Amino acid sequence: MPAKKKASASGATRRRRWWQLRMLWSMLGVFEINQNHDFYDLACFIKTGLQTALTDNLDPPPLEQLTADCFKKQETQVHEGFQMQTFSGPVFSSLRRSLGLSEEEYRSSLSSDDFYLQFISNSKSKADFFITHDKRFFLKTQSHREVKFLLSNLPLYVDHLNRYPHSLLVRFMGVHKITVPNHTKKYFIIMQSVFFPDDRISSRYDIKGCELGRWTAPTPQGSPVISVLKDNNFQGQITLGPERSWFEEQVELDSAFLRSLNVLDYSLLIGQQALHLDELDQRHSLATLVNRTTKSLDLDEGPPTRPLLERQRSLDEEQDSGVPGGGGVPLGTLPGGGAEGEFHARHRRLLPDFQNAVHVLDGPQRRYFVGIIDVFTQYGWRKRLEHWYKALRFPGRSFSTVSPHAYSLRLCQWVRSRTQ
């Protein structure tokens, strides 16, 4: 066969294979990034770059000893065919250690020989989502503006986690930039997956506290499709028992923090599963109780290095200095106005004996995976225009693009009304 015909046949085969892969993605939502995938070379570069970058940060300083230089640090490793840049490496290493995650464990998950998975999201953003094969960590491409926003507010984020180590905010594990000369330049962040492990999760929700556009058609029973449902799909209650007050309070604290950054459009992820007999037995064992108590105390050790929310407030925030809603938490103060020690003694929960403990809440009969994600959208002039447009087009309807103050209020009200 002539070379031109061979090339044509090869191209047709590749297009057919690519079409088949895309059809499979639309059904399953995830697919292995193997040798036949267009992102295979990029995934290999990322793995190689991360393995080298993580080897250079094996002894991170404690969170309370981070310096300004740690936040400003940038490192570049040059590899054959690409470059990998790492931002604020010591800071993210300390964050990982605060979760009891060793550098070797983290590196092993990100650099294993197993293929990454691509996650096809119904998100409106153009970001690409990769998942490690063990589904423990997400890699998400971000714009330069979003990365700049995260890095500029990283000291405040660390302070918030120092003060509230059981915060529901998604845990960022790293920020990187990969450059393939004459081909691509991508910023990406690494996050701990809220839904880990997902073996027994029966339903998943992405909650914004509004109604417009917040419905996803459920998949048929027995279907292999992984659906993330929305506000209008949610029925019933989140039954937590003794953990209820802690959960409601922590959502208020975290949304107050995001409001102070002039952020909106974030989501509360909720995964649900029935507690199986082995999990119920484990919860009540003495050894597990001691371990859960120890983990909780370990995370709560140490005072914050600076006051929470130490920054200029936006125009919307100046109108009201408290977290919205009766019984809310005013910005920069502790609930109830009590002393810090008293507050921390009360605002502590018993962590489950679990790999993903900060994102897991156990009720009497159900386990809930909970986390706040997508925290990069600021209420600038574009969002203000979008707000006025939607207000005129959908009068009386509840939509996502509102001021950070209103957004925080609405999400907290949603949580209070659906938790028992």
PDB file of N, CA and C in Angstrom, residues 200-291:
ATOM      1  N   ARG A 200     -19.010   3.002  47.747  1.00  0.00           N
ATOM      2  CA  ARG A 200     -20.356   2.754  48.270  1.00  0.00           C
ATOM      3  C   ARG A 200     -21.284   3.968  48.160  1.00  0.00           C
ATOM      4  N   ILE A 201     -20.799   5.054  47.569  1.00  0.00           N
ATOM      5  CA  ILE A 201     -21.643   6.246  47.446  1.00  0.00           C
ATOM      6  C   ILE A 201     -22.804   5.960  46.503  1.00  0.00           C
ATOM      7  N   SER A 202     -24.004   6.265  46.946  1.00  0.00           N
ATOM      8  CA  SER A 202     -25.198   5.971  46.151  1.00  0.00           C
ATOM      9  C   SER A 202     -25.737   7.186  45.414  1.00  0.00           C
ATOM     10  N   SER A 203     -25.467   8.398  45.904  1.00  0.00           N
ATOM     11  CA  SER A 203     -25.948   9.607  45.228  1.00  0.00           C
ATOM     12  C   SER A 203     -24.994  10.759  45.498  1.00  0.00           C
ATOM     13  N   ARG A 204     -24.882  11.634  44.522  1.00  0.00           N
ATOM     14  CA  ARG A 204     -23.971  12.778  44.597  1.00  0.00           C
ATOM     15  C   ARG A 204     -24.726  14.040  44.187  1.00  0.00           C
ATOM     16  N   TYR A 205     -24.481  15.130  44.911  1.00  0.00           N
ATOM     17  CA  TYR A 205     -25.170  16.388  44.631  1.00  0.00           C
ATOM     18  C   TYR A 205     -24.172  17.547  44.593  1.00  0.00           C
ATOM     19  N   ASP A 206     -24.448  18.495  43.711  1.00  0.00           N
ATOM     20  CA  ASP A 206     -23.723  19.752  43.625  1.00  0.00           C
ATOM     21  C   ASP A 206     -24.729  20.840  43.978  1.00  0.00           C
ATOM     22  N   ILE A 207     -24.578  21.447  45.167  1.00  0.00           N
ATOM     23  CA  ILE A 207     -25.584  22.354  45.708  1.00  0.00           C
ATOM     24  C   ILE A 207     -25.077  23.797  45.683  1.00  0.00           C
ATOM     25  N   LYS A 208     -25.895  24.702  45.145  1.00  0.00           N
ATOM     26  CA  LYS A 208     -25.586  26.134  45.153  1.00  0.00           C
ATOM     27  C   LYS A 208     -26.639  26.943  45.901  1.00  0.00           C
ATOM     28  N   GLY A 209     -27.727  26.316  46.323  1.00  0.00           N
ATOM     29  CA  GLY A 209     -28.748  27.014  47.088  1.00  0.00           C
ATOM     30  C   GLY A 209     -29.741  27.788  46.245  1.00  0.00           C
ATOM     31  N   CYS A 210     -29.808  27.531  44.926  1.00  0.00           N
ATOM     32  CA  CYS A 210     -30.750  28.241  44.061  1.00  0.00           C
ATOM     33  C   CYS A 210     -31.516  27.245  43.204  1.00  0.00           C
ATOM     34  N   GLU A 211     -32.420  27.741  42.363  1.00  0.00           N
ATOM     35  CA  GLU A 211     -33.307  26.845  41.621  1.00  0.00           C
ATOM     36  C   GLU A 211     -33.128  26.898  40.108  1.00  0.00           C
ATOM     37  N   LEU A 212     -32.760  28.043  39.543  1.00  0.00           N
ATOM     38  CA  LEU A 212     -32.701  28.193  38.099  1.00  0.00           C
ATOM     39  C   LEU A 212     -31.553  27.367  37.504  1.00  0.00           C
ATOM     40  N   GLY A 213     -31.884  26.457  36.612  1.00  0.00           N
ATOM     41  CA  GLY A 213     -30.879  25.609  35.988  1.00  0.00           C
ATOM     42  C   GLY A 213     -30.292  24.568  36.913  1.00  0.00           C
ATOM     43  N   ARG A 214     -30.956  24.304  38.011  1.00  0.00           N
ATOM     44  CA  ARG A 214     -30.385  23.389  39.012  1.00  0.00           C
ATOM     45  C   ARG A 214     -31.136  22.062  39.044  1.00  0.00           C
ATOM     46  N   TRP A 215     -31.228  21.437  37.877  1.00  0.00           N
ATOM     47  CA  TRP A 215     -31.850  20.118  37.752  1.00  0.00           C
ATOM     48  C   TRP A 215     -31.036  19.295  36.767  1.00  0.00           C
ATOM     49  N   THR A 216     -30.776  18.046  37.122  1.00  0.00           N
ATOM     50  CA  THR A 216     -30.096  17.109  36.228  1.00  0.00           C
ATOM     51  C   THR A 216     -30.953  15.859  36.114  1.00  0.00           C
ATOM     52  N   ALA A 217     -31.180  15.397  34.903  1.00  0.00           N
ATOM     53  CA  ALA A 217     -31.985  14.189  34.715  1.00  0.00           C
ATOM     54  C   ALA A 217     -31.291  13.001  35.362  1.00  0.00           C
ATOM     55  N   PRO A 218     -31.946  12.320  36.317  1.00  0.00           N
ATOM     56  CA  PRO A 218     -31.321  11.161  36.971  1.00  0.00           C
ATOM     57  C   PRO A 218     -31.106  10.032  35.962  1.00  0.00           C
ATOM     58  N   THR A 219     -30.080   9.238  36.204  1.00  0.00           N
ATOM     59  CA  THR A 219     -29.826   8.093  35.331  1.00  0.00           C
ATOM     60  C   THR A 219     -30.742   6.936  35.719  1.00  0.00           C
ATOM     61  N   PRO A 220     -31.098   6.096  34.762  1.00  0.00           N
ATOM     62  CA  PRO A 220     -31.964   4.939  35.075  1.00  0.00           C
ATOM     63  C   PRO A 220     -31.318   4.030  36.103  1.00  0.00           C
ATOM     64  N   GLN A 221     -32.139   3.373  36.890  1.00  0.00           N
ATOM     65  CA  GLN A 221     -31.625   2.458  37.912  1.00  0.00           C
ATOM     66  C   GLN A 221     -30.815   1.354  37.256  1.00  0.00           C
ATOM     67  N   GLY A 222     -29.657   1.075  37.820  1.00  0.00           N
ATOM     68  CA  GLY A 222     -28.784   0.045  37.269  1.00  0.00           C
ATOM     69  C   GLY A 222     -27.835   0.551  36.199  1.00  0.00           C
ATOM     70  N   SER A 223     -27.961   1.816  35.812  1.00  0.00           N
ATOM     71  CA  SER A 223     -27.084   2.380  34.784  1.00  0.00           C
ATOM     72  C   SER A 223     -25.688   2.596  35.355  1.00  0.00           C
ATOM     73  N   PRO A 224     -24.627   2.390  34.537  1.00  0.00           N
ATOM     74  CA  PRO A 224     -23.257   2.628  35.014  1.00  0.00           C
ATOM     75  C   PRO A 224     -22.874   4.101  35.029  1.00  0.00           C
ATOM     76  N   VAL A 225     -23.755   4.965  34.544  1.00  0.00           N
ATOM     77  CA  VAL A 225     -23.433   6.389  34.466  1.00  0.00           C
ATOM     78  C   VAL A 225     -23.325   6.984  35.862  1.00  0.00           C
ATOM     79  N   ILE A 226     -22.295   7.815  36.081  1.00  0.00           N
ATOM     80  CA  ILE A 226     -22.116   8.522  37.344  1.00  0.00           C
ATOM     81  C   ILE A 226     -22.707   9.913  37.189  1.00  0.00           C
ATOM     82  N   SER A 227     -23.824  10.175  37.852  1.00  0.00           N
ATOM     83  CA  SER A 227     -24.489  11.478  37.756  1.00  0.00           C
ATOM     84  C   SER A 227     -24.245  12.295  39.014  1.00  0.00           C
ATOM     85  N   VAL A 228     -23.958  13.580  38.818  1.00  0.00           N
ATOM     86  CA  VAL A 228     -23.908  14.520  39.932  1.00  0.00           C
ATOM     87  C   VAL A 228     -25.179  15.365  39.826  1.00  0.00           C
ATOM     88  N   LEU A 229     -26.102  15.175  40.756  1.00  0.00           N
ATOM     89  CA  LEU A 229     -27.399  15.840  40.729  1.00  0.00           C
ATOM     90  C   LEU A 229     -27.287  17.243  41.314  1.00  0.00           C
ATOM     91  N   LYS A 230     -28.389  18.009  41.259  1.00  0.00           N
ATOM     92  CA  LYS A 230     -28.347  19.404  41.690  1.00  0.00           C
ATOM     93  C   LYS A 230     -29.464  19.709  42.690  1.00  0.00           C
ATOM     94  N   ASP A 231     -29.580  20.986  43.015  1.00  0.00           N
ATOM     95  CA  ASP A 231     -30.481  21.419  44.089  1.00  0.00           C
ATOM     96  C   ASP A 231     -31.903  20.892  43.939  1.00  0.00           C
ATOM     97  N   ASN A 232     -32.477  21.015  42.734  1.00  0.00           N
ATOM     98  CA  ASN A 232     -33.866  20.624  42.542  1.00  0.00           C
ATOM     99  C   ASN A 232     -34.068  19.117  42.547  1.00  0.00           C
ATOM    100  N   ASN A 233     -32.969  18.361  42.473  1.00  0.00           N
ATOM    101  CA  ASN A 233     -33.067  16.909  42.589  1.00  0.00           C
ATOM    102  C   ASN A 233     -33.109  16.447  44.037  1.00  0.00           C
ATOM    103  N   PHE A 234     -32.626  17.308  44.932  1.00  0.00           N
ATOM    104  CA  PHE A 234     -32.429  16.873  46.329  1.00  0.00           C
ATOM    105  C   PHE A 234     -33.770  16.725  47.047  1.00  0.00           C
ATOM    106  N   GLN A 235     -33.947  15.582  47.679  1.00  0.00           N
ATOM    107  CA  GLN A 235     -35.145  15.318  48.461  1.00  0.00           C
ATOM    108  C   GLN A 235     -34.733  14.764  49.825  1.00  0.00           C
ATOM    109  N   GLY A 236     -35.615  14.895  50.786  1.00  0.00           N
ATOM    110  CA  GLY A 236     -35.329  14.367  52.113  1.00  0.00           C
ATOM    111  C   GLY A 236     -34.467  15.306  52.933  1.00  0.00           C
ATOM    112  N   GLN A 237     -33.769  14.751  53.921  1.00  0.00           N
ATOM    113  CA  GLN A 237     -32.973  15.525  54.863  1.00  0.00           C
ATOM    114  C   GLN A 237     -31.584  14.927  55.016  1.00  0.00           C
ATOM    115  N   ILE A 238     -30.649  15.770  55.439  1.00  0.00           N
ATOM    116  CA  ILE A 238     -29.318  15.304  55.843  1.00  0.00           C
ATOM    117  C   ILE A 238     -29.414  15.026  57.339  1.00  0.00           C
ATOM    118  N   THR A 239     -29.428  13.788  57.714  1.00  0.00           N
ATOM    119  CA  THR A 239     -29.656  13.409  59.114  1.00  0.00           C
ATOM    120  C   THR A 239     -28.322  13.138  59.794  1.00  0.00           C
ATOM    121  N   LEU A 240     -27.908  14.061  60.657  1.00  0.00           N
ATOM    122  CA  LEU A 240     -26.598  13.971  61.297  1.00  0.00           C
ATOM    123  C   LEU A 240     -26.670  13.721  62.796  1.00  0.00           C
ATOM    124  N   GLY A 241     -27.782  14.039  63.427  1.00  0.00           N
ATOM    125  CA  GLY A 241     -27.861  13.885  64.879  1.00  0.00           C
ATOM    126  C   GLY A 241     -26.967  14.885  65.576  1.00  0.00           C
ATOM    127  N   PRO A 242     -26.079  14.438  66.475  1.00  0.00           N
ATOM    128  CA  PRO A 242     -25.241  15.361  67.268  1.00  0.00           C
ATOM    129  C   PRO A 242     -24.305  16.231  66.430  1.00  0.00           C
ATOM    130  N   GLU A 243     -23.984  15.807  65.199  1.00  0.00           N
ATOM    131  CA  GLU A 243     -23.073  16.571  64.350  1.00  0.00           C
ATOM    132  C   GLU A 243     -23.765  17.739  63.652  1.00  0.00           C
ATOM    133  N   ARG A 244     -25.096  17.854  63.799  1.00  0.00           N
ATOM    134  CA  ARG A 244     -25.835  18.854  63.027  1.00  0.00           C
ATOM    135  C   ARG A 244     -25.353  20.283  63.307  1.00  0.00           C
ATOM    136  N   SER A 245     -25.270  20.658  64.574  1.00  0.00           N
ATOM    137  CA  SER A 245     -24.918  22.048  64.899  1.00  0.00           C
ATOM    138  C   SER A 245     -23.516  22.377  64.408  1.00  0.00           C
ATOM    139  N   TRP A 246     -22.596  21.413  64.544  1.00  0.00           N
ATOM    140  CA  TRP A 246     -21.241  21.645  64.057  1.00  0.00           C
ATOM    141  C   TRP A 246     -21.251  21.879  62.550  1.00  0.00           C
ATOM    142  N   PHE A 247     -21.966  21.055  61.813  1.00  0.00           N
ATOM    143  CA  PHE A 247     -22.012  21.148  60.358  1.00  0.00           C
ATOM    144  C   PHE A 247     -22.578  22.494  59.911  1.00  0.00           C
ATOM    145  N   GLU A 248     -23.699  22.902  60.489  1.00  0.00           N
ATOM    146  CA  GLU A 248     -24.313  24.174  60.115  1.00  0.00           C
ATOM    147  C   GLU A 248     -23.377  25.347  60.413  1.00  0.00           C
ATOM    148  N   GLU A 249     -22.722  25.272  61.557  1.00  0.00           N
ATOM    149  CA  GLU A 249     -21.812  26.348  61.960  1.00  0.00           C
ATOM    150  C   GLU A 249     -20.602  26.420  61.042  1.00  0.00           C
ATOM    151  N   GLN A 250     -20.082  25.253  60.657  1.00  0.00           N
ATOM    152  CA  GLN A 250     -18.895  25.249  59.807  1.00  0.00           C
ATOM    153  C   GLN A 250     -19.215  25.763  58.398  1.00  0.00           C
ATOM    154  N   VAL A 251     -20.398  25.446  57.877  1.00  0.00           N
ATOM    155  CA  VAL A 251     -20.795  26.006  56.582  1.00  0.00           C
ATOM    156  C   VAL A 251     -20.862  27.529  56.674  1.00  0.00           C
ATOM    157  N   GLU A 252     -21.373  28.057  57.786  1.00  0.00           N
ATOM    158  CA  GLU A 252     -21.419  29.505  57.972  1.00  0.00           C
ATOM    159  C   GLU A 252     -20.011  30.100  58.024  1.00  0.00           C
ATOM    160  N   LEU A 253     -19.122  29.457  58.744  1.00  0.00           N
ATOM    161  CA  LEU A 253     -17.753  29.960  58.856  1.00  0.00           C
ATOM    162  C   LEU A 253     -17.033  29.944  57.510  1.00  0.00           C
ATOM    163  N   ASP A 254     -17.193  28.846  56.769  1.00  0.00           N
ATOM    164  CA  ASP A 254     -16.515  28.736  55.481  1.00  0.00           C
ATOM    165  C   ASP A 254     -17.103  29.692  54.453  1.00  0.00           C
ATOM    166  N   SER A 255     -18.425  29.839  54.440  1.00  0.00           N
ATOM    167  CA  SER A 255     -19.031  30.771  53.488  1.00  0.00           C
ATOM    168  C   SER A 255     -18.694  32.217  53.862  1.00  0.00           C
ATOM    169  N   ALA A 256     -18.533  32.510  55.163  1.00  0.00           N
ATOM    170  CA  ALA A 256     -18.096  33.845  55.583  1.00  0.00           C
ATOM    171  C   ALA A 256     -16.691  34.136  55.067  1.00  0.00           C
ATOM    172  N   PHE A 257     -15.839  33.151  55.120  1.00  0.00           N
ATOM    173  CA  PHE A 257     -14.480  33.313  54.608  1.00  0.00           C
ATOM    174  C   PHE A 257     -14.494  33.602  53.104  1.00  0.00           C
ATOM    175  N   LEU A 258     -15.274  32.832  52.353  1.00  0.00           N
ATOM    176  CA  LEU A 258     -15.345  33.040  50.913  1.00  0.00           C
ATOM    177  C   LEU A 258     -15.977  34.391  50.581  1.00  0.00           C
ATOM    178  N   ARG A 259     -16.952  34.789  51.389  1.00  0.00           N
ATOM    179  CA  ARG A 259     -17.563  36.090  51.167  1.00  0.00           C
ATOM    180  C   ARG A 259     -16.552  37.214  51.381  1.00  0.00           C
ATOM    181  N   SER A 260     -15.666  37.041  52.334  1.00  0.00           N
ATOM    182  CA  SER A 260     -14.637  38.057  52.588  1.00  0.00           C
ATOM    183  C   SER A 260     -13.684  38.199  51.412  1.00  0.00           C
ATOM    184  N   LEU A 261     -13.579  37.158  50.585  1.00  0.00           N
ATOM    185  CA  LEU A 261     -12.747  37.201  49.380  1.00  0.00           C
ATOM    186  C   LEU A 261     -13.539  37.677  48.166  1.00  0.00           C
ATOM    187  N   ASN A 262     -14.808  38.068  48.404  1.00  0.00           N
ATOM    188  CA  ASN A 262     -15.688  38.535  47.326  1.00  0.00           C
ATOM    189  C   ASN A 262     -15.971  37.436  46.309  1.00  0.00           C
ATOM    190  N   VAL A 263     -16.143  36.196  46.820  1.00  0.00           N
ATOM    191  CA  VAL A 263     -16.322  35.016  45.978  1.00  0.00           C
ATOM    192  C   VAL A 263     -17.782  34.566  46.008  1.00  0.00           C
ATOM    193  N   LEU A 264     -18.244  34.065  44.862  1.00  0.00           N
ATOM    194  CA  LEU A 264     -19.571  33.474  44.762  1.00  0.00           C
ATOM    195  C   LEU A 264     -19.496  32.253  43.848  1.00  0.00           C
ATOM    196  N   ASP A 265     -20.623  31.634  43.632  1.00  0.00           N
ATOM    197  CA  ASP A 265     -20.766  30.517  42.687  1.00  0.00           C
ATOM    198  C   ASP A 265     -20.028  29.255  43.124  1.00  0.00           C
ATOM    199  N   TYR A 266     -19.622  29.166  44.377  1.00  0.00           N
ATOM    200  CA  TYR A 266     -19.023  27.933  44.869  1.00  0.00           C
ATOM    201  C   TYR A 266     -20.134  26.908  45.117  1.00  0.00           C
ATOM    202  N   SER A 267     -19.746  25.665  45.242  1.00  0.00           N
ATOM    203  CA  SER A 267     -20.708  24.576  45.406  1.00  0.00           C
ATOM    204  C   SER A 267     -20.431  23.781  46.667  1.00  0.00           C
ATOM    205  N   LEU A 268     -21.506  23.313  47.287  1.00  0.00           N
ATOM    206  CA  LEU A 268     -21.408  22.366  48.390  1.00  0.00           C
ATOM    207  C   LEU A 268     -21.653  20.982  47.810  1.00  0.00           C
ATOM    208  N   LEU A 269     -20.609  20.165  47.758  1.00  0.00           N
ATOM    209  CA  LEU A 269     -20.755  18.797  47.278  1.00  0.00           C
ATOM    210  C   LEU A 269     -21.247  17.909  48.408  1.00  0.00           C
ATOM    211  N   ILE A 270     -22.215  17.054  48.101  1.00  0.00           N
ATOM    212  CA  ILE A 270     -22.752  16.115  49.092  1.00  0.00           C
ATOM    213  C   ILE A 270     -22.856  14.733  48.446  1.00  0.00           C
ATOM    214  N   GLY A 271     -22.192  13.761  49.028  1.00  0.00           N
ATOM    215  CA  GLY A 271     -22.340  12.371  48.617  1.00  0.00           C
ATOM    216  C   GLY A 271     -22.974  11.595  49.756  1.00  0.00           C
ATOM    217  N   GLN A 272     -23.830  10.641  49.424  1.00  0.00           N
ATOM    218  CA  GLN A 272     -24.525   9.888  50.458  1.00  0.00           C
ATOM    219  C   GLN A 272     -24.321   8.386  50.261  1.00  0.00           C
ATOM    220  N   GLN A 273     -24.211   7.688  51.364  1.00  0.00           N
ATOM    221  CA  GLN A 273     -24.199   6.231  51.330  1.00  0.00           C
ATOM    222  C   GLN A 273     -24.784   5.700  52.633  1.00  0.00           C
ATOM    223  N   ALA A 274     -25.404   4.559  52.567  1.00  0.00           N
ATOM    224  CA  ALA A 274     -25.893   3.918  53.782  1.00  0.00           C
ATOM    225  C   ALA A 274     -24.699   3.343  54.538  1.00  0.00           C
ATOM    226  N   LEU A 275     -24.718   3.472  55.873  1.00  0.00           N
ATOM    227  CA  LEU A 275     -23.656   2.856  56.669  1.00  0.00           C
ATOM    228  C   LEU A 275     -23.868   1.351  56.705  1.00  0.00           C
ATOM    229  N   HIS A 276     -22.873   0.614  56.261  1.00  0.00           N
ATOM    230  CA  HIS A 276     -22.961  -0.832  56.260  1.00  0.00           C
ATOM    231  C   HIS A 276     -22.626  -1.377  57.645  1.00  0.00           C
ATOM    232  N   LEU A 277     -22.924  -2.648  57.859  1.00  0.00           N
ATOM    233  CA  LEU A 277     -22.741  -3.255  59.177  1.00  0.00           C
ATOM    234  C   LEU A 277     -21.301  -3.158  59.644  1.00  0.00           C
ATOM    235  N   ASP A 278     -20.334  -3.378  58.732  1.00  0.00           N
ATOM    236  CA  ASP A 278     -18.928  -3.310  59.130  1.00  0.00           C
ATOM    237  C   ASP A 278     -18.552  -1.900  59.572  1.00  0.00           C
ATOM    238  N   GLU A 279     -19.134  -0.873  58.936  1.00  0.00           N
ATOM    239  CA  GLU A 279     -18.843   0.508  59.316  1.00  0.00           C
ATOM    240  C   GLU A 279     -19.487   0.871  60.644  1.00  0.00           C
ATOM    241  N   LEU A 280     -20.688   0.374  60.880  1.00  0.00           N
ATOM    242  CA  LEU A 280     -21.355   0.626  62.164  1.00  0.00           C
ATOM    243  C   LEU A 280     -20.586  -0.030  63.305  1.00  0.00           C
ATOM    244  N   ASP A 281     -20.120  -1.271  63.095  1.00  0.00           N
ATOM    245  CA  ASP A 281     -19.342  -1.965  64.127  1.00  0.00           C
ATOM    246  C   ASP A 281     -18.035  -1.229  64.409  1.00  0.00           C
ATOM    247  N   GLN A 282     -17.396  -0.727  63.335  1.00  0.00           N
ATOM    248  CA  GLN A 282     -16.118  -0.028  63.498  1.00  0.00           C
ATOM    249  C   GLN A 282     -16.292   1.261  64.289  1.00  0.00           C
ATOM    250  N   ARG A 283     -17.399   1.965  64.059  1.00  0.00           N
ATOM    251  CA  ARG A 283     -17.634   3.241  64.749  1.00  0.00           C
ATOM    252  C   ARG A 283     -17.706   3.063  66.254  1.00  0.00           C
ATOM    253  N   HIS A 284     -18.208   1.910  66.706  1.00  0.00           N
ATOM    254  CA  HIS A 284     -18.452   1.731  68.132  1.00  0.00           C
ATOM    255  C   HIS A 284     -17.331   0.997  68.856  1.00  0.00           C
ATOM    256  N   SER A 285     -16.259   0.616  68.140  1.00  0.00           N
ATOM    257  CA  SER A 285     -15.166  -0.085  68.809  1.00  0.00           C
ATOM    258  C   SER A 285     -14.320   0.909  69.598  1.00  0.00           C
ATOM    259  N   LEU A 286     -13.764   0.477  70.726  1.00  0.00           N
ATOM    260  CA  LEU A 286     -12.965   1.350  71.587  1.00  0.00           C
ATOM    261  C   LEU A 286     -11.717   1.840  70.870  1.00  0.00           C
ATOM    262  N   ALA A 287     -11.043   0.942  70.136  1.00  0.00           N
ATOM    263  CA  ALA A 287      -9.814   1.330  69.438  1.00  0.00           C
ATOM    264  C   ALA A 287     -10.096   2.424  68.415  1.00  0.00           C
ATOM    265  N   THR A 288     -11.198   2.300  67.700  1.00  0.00           N
ATOM    266  CA  THR A 288     -11.562   3.301  66.712  1.00  0.00           C
ATOM    267  C   THR A 288     -11.886   4.622  67.379  1.00  0.00           C
ATOM    268  N   LEU A 289     -12.587   4.579  68.516  1.00  0.00           N
ATOM    269  CA  LEU A 289     -12.942   5.801  69.230  1.00  0.00           C
ATOM    270  C   LEU A 289     -11.693   6.549  69.686  1.00  0.00           C
ATOM    271  N   VAL A 290     -10.707   5.828  70.217  1.00  0.00           N
ATOM    272  CA  VAL A 290      -9.457   6.449  70.655  1.00  0.00           C
ATOM    273  C   VAL A 290      -8.744   7.083  69.465  1.00  0.00           C
ATOM    274  N   ASN A 291      -8.695   6.367  68.345  1.00  0.00           N
ATOM    275  CA  ASN A 291      -8.011   6.878  67.158  1.00  0.00           C
ATOM    276  C   ASN A 291      -8.701   8.119  66.616  1.00  0.00           C
TER     277      ASN A 291
END
